[in-house]
Amino acid sequence: MRAFLLALLYPAMLLALYCAFIFAPREKEMGEVQRIFYFHLSAAWLCMLAFLILFVFSIVYLATGERKYDVWASSSAEIGVIFATLVLITGPLWAKPVWNTWWTWDPRLTTFLILWLIYVSYLLLRSNMAESDKKYKISAVFGIIGFIDVPIVFMSIRWWRTIHPVVITSSSMNLDPAMKTALFVALAAFTLFFVVLLDLRVRQQWQDYEISLKSVDL
Amino acid sequence: MSLGARVAIAIMKKDLLLEFRSKEGFLSNLFFCLVVLLLFTFGFDPSSDALRQGRAAIFWIAIAFASVLTLGRTFQRESADQAIEALSLLPLDPGWVFLGKFLSNLLIIVLLMLLIFPLFVVFFDLTVTWRFWLFPVICLLTALGLASVGTLFSAMAESSKLREVALSIMMYPIIIPVLIVAVQLTEQAIKISGDIENWHWLTLLLVFDVIFLTAALVIFDYVLGD
């Protein structure tokens, strides 16, 4: 199954690149820079997925106390932070030529930035605690609190920003069919990539844990 | 009164006593808050409008800094002689321990806000109007949010090697909505003409308080003791 997924991942990624750079037409107003959108949106989708997985496994960990759920939660958080960082890099790269600004305090952008802050602090918190059940419990608690906070942050920032004129309206799904295809291919390839990464990291952490158990035995 | 409630009140009284009698306690925080408040003003040209526009933000950032100092001590003082272990061995729902700590933090933070406010009025040259009645309400609701999240996180930060830094990096991103709302409402309280508007902010603050106080009470069980 693993070999199959990996074998599938390479052509899928190549196909996504082909679709984004060659198959999809050039956007009339934004030009070539629009092509970053396929990867930007895919990365953003993966963060949401990763943080949802973190939230769910954090709850399951607190309920059951089984180490493997913490491994799943923390692995997912690590990958989520990587993709969130990618979103924050690709976003401004696109925004500078198109909106003529690197950054704007739009609700979605601001919420995303805070989301990134919350999950980076999750990782920092984890990396500064000694290995113990306490660490896993505390991480799970923070994973849950962080996730609950996100909608509240979004509401507050939406209200905060409506005092000022909204510069960017929500983008519609009026995409060219070829662009839509490119987007879905990119989404599928990235999701596959995520599954492979998550599986790899979970196995790695689990082996780490088993080795630490054995060294205690000796 | 139930045993749990008596324990919560005893913990609250003990913490308040320690805060007000020790040198590293409340007075130092109050002074720290004042220093931060004044320090911000030097980032602006006092004759320009920028300082006037940013004053509510400056007030709340100073409060956020000083509150984290108070919150950080909540469980730190229990680390001596493994007092935290004793607390976790109480034959009670740990929620009562949380409640005691939470109440003492709440009172200290509200008092901090109320004592700093007159100085804020003086240094930032505010005109006192009838709208000021809104201010204690904002303080209470903001302090509820800060104390509920902060008390929970303070117990969590004790396990980290980073301690106070851990508390800050956990706390600030989470309380951003509270700060935004507090600033917006304070603008309403200190303006000099017109009615108080934007009541929906108050609702958001209440929602935050209820959600996080409930979550902290439920979840505290997992972070106390080993």
XYZ file of N, CA, C and O in Angstrom, chain B residues 1 42 72 77 89 107 201:
28
model
N -21.749 24.949 53.020
C -20.973 25.052 51.785
C -20.236 23.736 51.521
O -19.733 23.111 52.450
N 6.551 57.067 24.169
C 7.764 57.621 23.581
C 7.974 57.155 22.142
O 8.864 57.642 21.462
N 1.609 34.120 35.377
C 2.750 33.209 35.415
C 3.059 32.697 36.808
O 3.570 31.594 36.976
N 4.259 29.348 42.189
C 4.426 29.351 43.638
C 4.043 28.016 44.251
O 4.366 27.759 45.400
N -3.629 15.837 44.750
C -4.086 14.673 45.517
C -5.379 14.940 46.283
O -5.925 14.039 46.912
N -9.566 38.699 40.277
C -9.614 39.875 41.141
C -8.369 40.736 40.969
O -8.446 41.965 40.898
N -19.824 43.960 20.018
C -18.509 43.595 20.542
C -18.633 42.941 21.908
O -17.898 42.010 22.240
